[in-house]
Structure formats: C-alpha cells, structure tokens
Amino acid sequence: MSDSGKITLALAGNPNAGKTTMFNALTGARQHVGNYPGITVERKEGFATLATGGEKREFHITDLPGAYSLTAYTQEELVARNHLVDERPDAVIHVLNAGSLERNLYLTVQFLELGVPVALGLNMMDEARKKGLTIDSDKLSELLSAPVVETVARAGKGVKDLLAAAGDLAESRKGDAWSPLTISYGPDLDPAIAEMTEKIEAAGFLTDRYPSRWLAVKYMEGDEQILTLGRNADIDLAQELEAVTARVSEHCQSTMNTYPEAVIADFRYGFIASLLKQGIVRREPLRERIEMSDRLDKVLTHRALGPALMLGVLLLVYQITFSLGQHPMDWLGLFFGWLGETAESLIPEGLVQSLVVSGIIDGVGGVLSFVPLILIIFFLIAFLEDSGYMARIAYMMDRVFRMFGLHGSSVMPFIVSGGVGGGCAVPGVMASRTLRSRKEKLATLLTAPFMACGAKLPVFILLAGVFFPHHEALALFLITLSAWAFALFAARILRSTLIRGPSTPFVMELPPYRMPTLRGLIIHTWERTWQYIKKAGTVILAISILLWAAMTFPTPHEADLAPLNEAVAEAQAHVDGFPEDTDQATLAQAEDDLAMAEAALAEAGLANSLAGRLGRALEPVSQSAGFEWRTNIALIGGVAAKEVIISTLGTAYSLGDVDPEEAFSLAGHIRSDPTWTTPRGIALILFILLYSPCFVTVVAIRQEAGSWKWALFSIVFNTALAFGVAVAVYQGGAMLL
Ligand code: GDP
Ligand code: MG
C-alpha cells in the first residue's frame, strides 16, 4: 500500500482483452496519459474511489501495455514486468477475454509464478455467453487461489465488484511477501531449476526484486534482461547458472529436438489444460441439453407414443391456428369487401370498374385475407422447427417411408413442401438433392408436390369452413394426412413400376432440443409471411389481371346480349316505377328480379370469354367429378399459381353475383348454392391437393430430375391421379347420399 493510503493497482492483460475499456470504466475522467521514460509506450494512470460498508477506499490504477507473456521479448512485455517488479502494486487486476480463456490464462500463470497478487476479471462475458460458454468462476477462483469476477467492461457490468475484489485482495496481502506458484516443468528441467534456485537463494542473487525460482526459470528461458542483470550483479554465479542452462538446453535438443523455453511453455499450457479440464469452461448446456433431449426423446419418439403425440401436435397446430386466426381473417375479408364496394361506387360502371373490383381487389384481396391464418400457422411451424421437434417428425416418418419405397431423407422435402402445412413445393423439390439414389430422388420429387403447401391452404381453409363448419381444424388435419397417404401411395406405385430399385440406408443425427427464441420465431414467421404477401402483390396480381382478362374477353356481341340487356332494363324500370309507399315484399321481389337479370347478363359475358369457353369445353369431362365450368376456370388458373384458385373462384362467382345487396363473399355464395354438396366439396379439396404442381414447381422438377420428361410426367400423372380420386369421391358420395 502506498504512503498516501491509496491502494495501488495495475491493470494487465492480453492486447484487446478490454483493459483500457475497464480502465475507463473504473476511473472515468480521473486519468492522465504519459509515456514511460525514454520509450514510446504509453503510461496511463487514474484514480478511483469505492465506498464499501461505509468505508471509502481510494485506488491508484495504472493501465499496463498489453502483453501475452512476461518474457522480455517485446518492449510492452518488459514494461509491464518492470512495472510490477519495480513499483510493486498492491494487486494486479488481470483482464481476460473469457471467450478464449486458455490463451489468456497463459499470462495469468506467469503472474502467479511471479507471485504478484492477481484478481481476475473474466471480461467479454457477453460474447462468451453468446458463444454458448459457461464458466465456473468460483471453481477457477478456488483452483488458482485468486478472486475471479465476471465482467462486461463495455457495459460497466461487474467492474465495481472486480475493483472491490482487488481492494480486498490488496488489503489481505498488505505487507506480505509475494507467494509464487510453483509449476513442475518435468523431469528434464525440474532438477536443474531446483539446483539453480538453491544457488540463487544461497547467494541472495537479485532476490531483493525477484522470486528465486522465478529467476531460475528465466535463466532457462534465456531471458535477456535477467541475464544482463545477473552478469552485472555476480559474474561468477551468473556464469555458473548459464552453464547449467547450456547443459539442459543441449540435453533438450539432443533428446527431444526442442529448447527449454518450448518445454516451459508446454508445461504451462499443460497446467492450464488440467485446470480447465476440471469443468471450468463448458460449451453451454450442450451436455445437459443432450441428456434432457435423450430423456424427452424416450417419450416423444417412442415407438407407439411418438407417432400418437406427433398427430396430436399436428392437430393442435391447426386448432390454435383457427381459434386465433378466424376473427382477424373475417375482419380482413370484410375490409376487402368494403374496399370493393367503395371502388364500385367511385368508378363508373364498365371495364375499368370490373378490372379493379373483380380482377384486382377480389384477386389480391382474396389472397391477402388469409394473412392472419398464414401468419399463425407459420409461427407454430417455426416453433416446431426451431425447437428441434421437426427433426423428430422426420425421424419417426423414416420408418414408414421405407415401406413405401422412399428414403429417410425424403421426409424433409415433404415437410418443406408443406407436410405440416404452409410450405412450398419449390424448395421442397430442391431439398430432394440430399438423396443420393436417383430413383429415390425421383420418387420424392414427384410426390412432394402433393403436400398442402401455403398456397393451397387458403382454398382448404375456405372450403373447410363451408363444408365442415366448427370442425375446420380437424378437416385441415385430415387433409394433411391425406396428402401424406396419397404421396406414399403414389410413391409405392412408382417405385414398383416406373422407377423400381433397391432402397438405400439412412442414418439421422437428432440435434438436441432447444427453447426457440422469440426473436428467431418472429424472424422466421415474418420471412415466410412476407414472401406470401409479396407474392400476392406481384405474381398473383399479374396472374389475377391476366385471368380477369381471359374471363372478360372476348366480350359477347351486342346482338347476343340484347335480350339480356332488355331484361335488365325492364327489371330496372319495374323497380323504379313503384310508388314510394309500395310494401317491402313487393319491392324486394322486384329487386331480386333485377339482380337475377344482371347476373344472367354477367354470366353470359363470362361464359363467352376465353376462359369461360375453355371451362365449358372441359365441363363434360369435369362434371363427373362435380366441377362445373367456373370451377374449371379456377383450376386452370391454379396451374399458374395455386393461390389464384381462390381469387379466380371469387372473380368467376362475383362476375355472376346474384345478391348485390350483400358484400360479396365466396364462402357465403358456395354455402347458399345447393349444387355445392359435401361430396363435391371434398372432391374439389382432394383434386386441388393432388393435381398438377404449379408452374414454378414443374420447372424445379425439371431442374432436379434433369429432363422435361419427368416434369411433364408430374403434370399428367398428378392430374390423372387427382381426377380419379375426385371422381371416385364425388360419384361414391352421390351414391351414398
Ligand atoms: P485493451 O487492448 O485490452 O486495452 O482492450 P480495449 O479496452 O481497447 O478493448 C478492445 C475492444 O473490446 C474494444 O472494441 C472494446 O469496446 C471491446 N470490449 C471491451 N470490453 C468488452 C466487453 O466486456 N464486451 C464486449 N463485447 N466488448 C468489449
Ligand atoms: Mg488498451
């Protein structure tokens, strides 16, 4: 302790460990900067006060230059060492980068060997934690017999505690001689070091400043400064000591092809390694997480319980989605309905109004109304993925997959494509790259598009709401299961016929479970939702407009429309002709007649359009699955992008809307239309689930399969399968009902 009653401290550590940051945090503005005499190394000093338990302690702190070691190799190291030896601070605050403890402790060991009292500041704990490191600082403190404090100097965290610890250490050691740590340097060096230490002590050689064993080690290391000091102090002893080191050095070179310095460094690192091995640093909870994961997996991937729980989780995902998302979705639907009406009242009747209302607002709005549900389902899926459960689903499905001629690595493409809902077949198809066997890859490519991708979901949600009110979640769950069933079934067929071949083995590493972070979940959810929104505003908008045009042009000949126009005009006149006091029922009847006439007019336009003609041309065939020409239009649009199905259905029906009094609602329309029977609804759901992949997916299949042959095959095969299933359901249903 200095005369003034202040505690003198030195801040030391590797360059960039945070000494200066720590120094600033400790001293604030109470510092001044100078140079060590004769050299350019900066000398920074400052003051700090700390009140503990009513007692005020004053500190004088010196920020030493950064050093990796206390040898005399660099000027900085020498300055740091000389400061300690000459100025004898009451304690050293050793700032370490906690993230690379092993390297930083090399300097610590040398402080301990010198005997100077050190308090360790494990700095940059924020980054260490981010790297997943935990450090048992109590244990480290115990093993080194030195106080250890975790700090984040940049945020000022732990800085006061470290100062207090250094203060306590300084006071407890007040007036005591330094007590150096002794490390063994092995059978080659230890005897020589002991011999030299004895000589040094007997002669009192430089021992006023340095510990005797430390001097011996420095001789071994060939420390220039000590060698010079030695020669000046006692030339005879110095020569004796140098002779011992020369002997040992020669021995090291001849037997181990190395030098004593290297041996010393090795043993210091060995000391550190054995220290750290006692559980000081842990790569965060990995071990515990693995143990906990194993325990969880005993249940979650149990042979019988696992699949049951998996189905439960899946059902829960849909249940949550619907119970949370229904209202926001309805509100958005109302909003777009209102927007359409407003546009209708602002824009004069004609092509432009039709484009804006039927083409753009119905098309894009139809897709955007589903954003709340999509958002929730993506959030839940992100939770399953981030937590590690999705990998378990893949793991469990692997067993099933083998039976159907697929591979464990096929599970991910299925899941990515929307196996749990809300995926996309394009990345799903690309994910099949991980499959090494070409035949298994082909089978995966061709069947992954069966999954309920994010674009198909809105149609399913809408139709589930119409045909299975109050059981939407269960319906969606069953749709998902059907997707898997059909995919596996199709794979089995393909693998037994066109792409026959042996199955290859599969090994899967299960990552440990982890608690997803909210931040991660939000980012993942938003990325996908934004993708969906962006697609609605670009591709879907363009396709909607194209389809609107196809559903509007060519316009029918005036002559053909004349009777319909006349009927509308007549109905209008009839409505207008009533006196003010006409009773409501009569008026309503007249208004209905007018609406019917207008609907007939619009329908005539749609039927005459390009899309309408195509839809009608297909009707004789599609009828066997229950699809009339307007549905056909939507399904053709769906090949461009599945999102379009819902908006095209919307447009097709709103062009022929019967009830202008109510804001148009596709769901409401289908619900009130008696020809939309439940078998017809199910047939449509299954057809949409299974038929031709969308255009972008087909291109992706071509890329992955390497030829158009398989891409075209996927269009034909999937559509044929879908149609077969739809017909069977519709006809079967008709027979039963
Ligand atoms: P010195 O070379 O030991 O004096 O190190 P500095 O004090 O100059 O710090 C080196 C860098 O580490 C600077 O960019 C500091 O802002 C940063 N730093 C210091 N302490 C911390 C800490 O606790 N956490 C983090 N993340 N960065 C730190
Ligand atoms: Mg610095």
Coordinates of C-alpha atoms in Angstrom, one line a residue, residues 138-375:
D138 CA -15.9 -20.0 -8.3
K139 CA -14.1 -23.1 -9.2
L140 CA -11.5 -21.2 -11.2
S141 CA -11.0 -18.9 -8.2
E142 CA -10.6 -21.9 -5.9
L143 CA -8.1 -23.6 -8.1
L144 CA -6.0 -20.5 -8.6
S145 CA -6.5 -19.1 -5.1
A146 CA -7.3 -15.8 -6.7
P147 CA -10.5 -13.8 -6.8
V148 CA -12.4 -14.1 -10.1
V149 CA -15.1 -11.7 -11.2
E150 CA -17.2 -12.0 -14.4
T151 CA -17.4 -8.6 -16.2
V152 CA -18.6 -6.8 -19.3
A153 CA -16.3 -3.8 -19.3
R154 CA -18.0 -2.2 -22.2
A155 CA -21.3 -2.1 -20.3
G156 CA -19.7 -1.4 -17.0
K157 CA -21.0 -4.7 -15.6
G158 CA -19.1 -6.3 -12.8
V159 CA -16.5 -3.6 -12.9
K160 CA -17.2 -2.4 -9.3
D161 CA -17.2 -5.9 -8.0
L162 CA -13.8 -6.5 -9.6
L163 CA -12.4 -3.4 -8.1
A164 CA -13.7 -4.3 -4.7
A165 CA -12.2 -7.8 -5.0
A166 CA -8.9 -6.4 -6.0
G167 CA -9.2 -4.0 -3.0
D168 CA -9.9 -6.9 -0.6
L169 CA -7.0 -8.9 -2.0
A170 CA -4.6 -5.9 -1.7
E171 CA -5.6 -5.4 1.9
S172 CA -5.4 -9.0 2.9
R173 CA -1.9 -9.3 1.4
K174 CA -0.8 -6.0 2.9
G175 CA 2.9 -6.2 3.7
D176 CA 3.2 -9.9 2.9
A177 CA 5.9 -11.1 0.6
W178 CA 4.8 -12.4 -2.8
S179 CA 4.0 -16.0 -2.8
P180 CA 4.9 -17.5 -6.1
L181 CA 3.1 -20.5 -7.6
T182 CA 5.4 -23.5 -8.4
I183 CA 4.7 -25.4 -11.6
S184 CA 6.5 -28.6 -12.5
Y185 CA 8.5 -28.4 -15.7
G186 CA 9.1 -32.1 -15.9
P187 CA 12.0 -34.5 -15.2
D188 CA 14.4 -32.8 -17.6
L189 CA 14.1 -29.3 -16.2
D190 CA 12.9 -29.6 -12.6
P191 CA 16.2 -30.9 -11.1
A192 CA 18.2 -28.2 -12.9
I193 CA 15.7 -25.5 -11.8
A194 CA 15.9 -26.7 -8.2
E195 CA 19.7 -26.7 -8.4
M196 CA 19.8 -23.2 -9.7
T197 CA 17.2 -22.0 -7.2
E198 CA 19.3 -23.2 -4.4
K199 CA 22.4 -21.4 -5.7
I200 CA 20.4 -18.2 -6.2
E201 CA 19.0 -18.3 -2.7
A202 CA 22.3 -19.0 -1.1
A203 CA 23.9 -16.0 -2.8
G204 CA 20.9 -13.7 -2.4
F205 CA 21.3 -13.2 -6.1
L206 CA 18.8 -10.5 -7.3
T207 CA 16.3 -11.8 -4.8
D208 CA 15.5 -8.3 -3.5
R209 CA 13.4 -7.9 -6.6
Y210 CA 12.6 -11.3 -8.0
P211 CA 11.5 -14.7 -6.5
S212 CA 14.4 -17.1 -6.6
R213 CA 12.7 -19.9 -8.6
W214 CA 11.3 -17.4 -11.0
L215 CA 14.9 -16.2 -11.7
A216 CA 15.9 -19.8 -12.3
V217 CA 13.1 -20.3 -14.8
K218 CA 14.1 -17.0 -16.5
Y219 CA 17.6 -18.3 -16.9
M220 CA 16.2 -21.4 -18.5
E221 CA 14.1 -19.3 -20.8
G222 CA 17.2 -17.3 -21.8
D223 CA 15.6 -14.0 -20.6
E224 CA 18.0 -11.2 -21.9
Q225 CA 17.2 -8.7 -19.2
I226 CA 17.8 -11.2 -16.4
L227 CA 21.0 -12.5 -18.0
T228 CA 22.3 -8.9 -18.1
L229 CA 21.2 -8.1 -14.6
G230 CA 22.8 -11.3 -13.4
R231 CA 26.2 -10.6 -15.1
N232 CA 26.3 -7.2 -13.5
A233 CA 25.3 -8.5 -10.1
D234 CA 27.6 -11.5 -9.7
I235 CA 29.6 -12.6 -12.7
D236 CA 30.8 -15.9 -11.2
L237 CA 27.4 -17.1 -10.2
A238 CA 25.9 -15.8 -13.4
Q239 CA 28.3 -17.9 -15.4
E240 CA 27.6 -21.0 -13.2
L241 CA 23.9 -20.6 -13.9
E242 CA 24.4 -20.0 -17.6
A243 CA 26.4 -23.2 -17.7
V244 CA 23.6 -25.2 -16.1
T245 CA 21.1 -23.8 -18.7
A246 CA 23.5 -24.5 -21.5
R247 CA 23.8 -28.1 -20.3
V248 CA 20.0 -28.5 -20.1
S249 CA 19.5 -26.8 -23.4
E250 CA 21.9 -29.2 -25.1
H251 CA 20.1 -32.2 -23.5
C252 CA 16.7 -30.9 -24.6
Q253 CA 18.0 -30.5 -28.2
S254 CA 19.6 -33.9 -28.4
T255 CA 16.8 -35.9 -26.7
M256 CA 13.7 -34.0 -27.7
N257 CA 14.9 -31.8 -30.5
T258 CA 13.5 -28.8 -28.6
Y259 CA 14.5 -25.9 -26.4
P260 CA 13.9 -25.3 -22.7
E261 CA 11.6 -22.3 -23.5
A262 CA 9.4 -24.5 -25.5
V263 CA 9.3 -27.2 -22.8
I264 CA 8.4 -24.5 -20.3
A265 CA 5.6 -23.2 -22.5
D266 CA 4.3 -26.7 -23.0
F267 CA 4.1 -27.3 -19.3
R268 CA 2.4 -24.0 -18.7
Y269 CA -0.3 -24.9 -21.2
G270 CA -0.4 -28.4 -19.6
F271 CA -1.1 -26.7 -16.3
I272 CA -3.9 -24.6 -17.9
A273 CA -5.4 -27.6 -19.7
S274 CA -5.6 -29.6 -16.5
L275 CA -7.1 -26.6 -14.8
L276 CA -9.8 -26.2 -17.4
K277 CA -10.4 -29.9 -17.6
Q278 CA -11.9 -29.7 -14.1
G279 CA -15.1 -28.3 -15.5
I280 CA -14.2 -24.7 -15.6
V281 CA -15.4 -24.0 -19.1
R282 CA -18.4 -25.6 -20.6
R283 CA -19.7 -25.4 -24.1
E284 CA -23.1 -24.4 -22.8
P285 CA -25.6 -26.7 -21.7
L286 CA -24.9 -28.9 -24.7
R287 CA -24.2 -31.8 -22.4
E288 CA -27.2 -31.1 -20.2
R289 CA -29.3 -30.4 -23.3
I290 CA -28.3 -33.7 -24.8
E291 CA -29.2 -35.5 -21.7
M292 CA -32.5 -33.7 -21.4
S293 CA -33.1 -34.3 -25.1
D294 CA -32.5 -38.0 -24.7
R295 CA -35.0 -38.1 -21.9
L296 CA -37.6 -36.2 -23.9
D297 CA -36.9 -38.5 -26.9
K298 CA -37.7 -41.6 -24.9
V299 CA -41.2 -40.3 -24.9
L300 CA -41.5 -38.1 -28.0
T301 CA -40.0 -40.6 -30.4
H302 CA -41.3 -43.7 -28.6
R303 CA -42.4 -46.4 -31.0
A304 CA -46.1 -46.2 -30.2
L305 CA -46.4 -43.0 -28.2
G306 CA -44.3 -40.9 -30.5
P307 CA -46.5 -41.1 -33.6
A308 CA -49.6 -40.5 -31.5
L309 CA -48.1 -37.4 -29.9
M310 CA -47.0 -36.3 -33.4
L311 CA -50.5 -36.4 -34.7
G312 CA -51.7 -34.6 -31.5
V313 CA -49.2 -31.9 -32.1
L314 CA -50.3 -31.5 -35.7
L315 CA -53.9 -31.3 -34.8
L316 CA -53.1 -28.8 -32.1
V317 CA -51.3 -26.6 -34.6
Y318 CA -54.4 -26.4 -36.7
Q319 CA -56.6 -26.0 -33.7
I320 CA -54.6 -23.0 -32.4
T321 CA -54.4 -21.5 -35.9
F322 CA -58.2 -21.5 -36.4
S323 CA -59.2 -20.4 -32.9
L324 CA -56.8 -17.5 -33.0
G325 CA -57.0 -16.6 -36.7
Q326 CA -60.7 -16.8 -37.6
H327 CA -61.7 -13.4 -36.4
P328 CA -58.8 -11.4 -37.9
M329 CA -59.4 -13.3 -41.2
D330 CA -63.0 -12.4 -41.2
W331 CA -62.2 -8.7 -40.5
L332 CA -59.8 -8.6 -43.4
G333 CA -62.4 -10.3 -45.6
L334 CA -64.9 -7.6 -44.6
F335 CA -62.3 -4.9 -45.2
F336 CA -61.7 -6.1 -48.8
G337 CA -65.5 -6.4 -49.3
W338 CA -65.9 -2.8 -48.2
L339 CA -62.9 -1.8 -50.5
G340 CA -64.6 -3.5 -53.4
E341 CA -67.9 -1.7 -52.8
T342 CA -66.2 1.6 -52.4
A343 CA -64.3 1.1 -55.6
E344 CA -67.6 0.2 -57.3
S345 CA -69.2 3.4 -56.1
L346 CA -66.3 5.5 -57.1
I347 CA -65.5 4.1 -60.5
P348 CA -68.2 4.3 -63.3
E349 CA -69.6 1.0 -64.5
G350 CA -67.6 -0.5 -67.3
L351 CA -64.4 -2.4 -68.0
V352 CA -62.2 -0.3 -65.6
Q353 CA -64.5 -1.0 -62.7
S354 CA -64.6 -4.6 -63.5
L355 CA -60.8 -4.8 -63.7
V356 CA -60.4 -3.1 -60.3
V357 CA -63.1 -4.8 -58.4
S358 CA -63.2 -8.3 -60.0
G359 CA -59.7 -8.5 -61.1
I360 CA -57.5 -6.7 -58.6
I361 CA -59.4 -6.3 -55.3
D362 CA -61.1 -9.8 -55.4
G363 CA -57.9 -11.4 -56.7
V364 CA -55.3 -9.9 -54.4
G365 CA -57.7 -9.3 -51.5
G366 CA -58.7 -13.0 -51.7
V367 CA -55.1 -14.0 -51.1
L368 CA -54.3 -11.3 -48.5
S369 CA -57.4 -12.1 -46.3
F370 CA -55.5 -15.3 -45.3
V371 CA -52.5 -13.5 -44.0
P372 CA -53.6 -13.7 -40.3
L373 CA -54.0 -17.5 -40.5
I374 CA -50.9 -18.0 -42.5
L375 CA -49.0 -15.9 -40.0

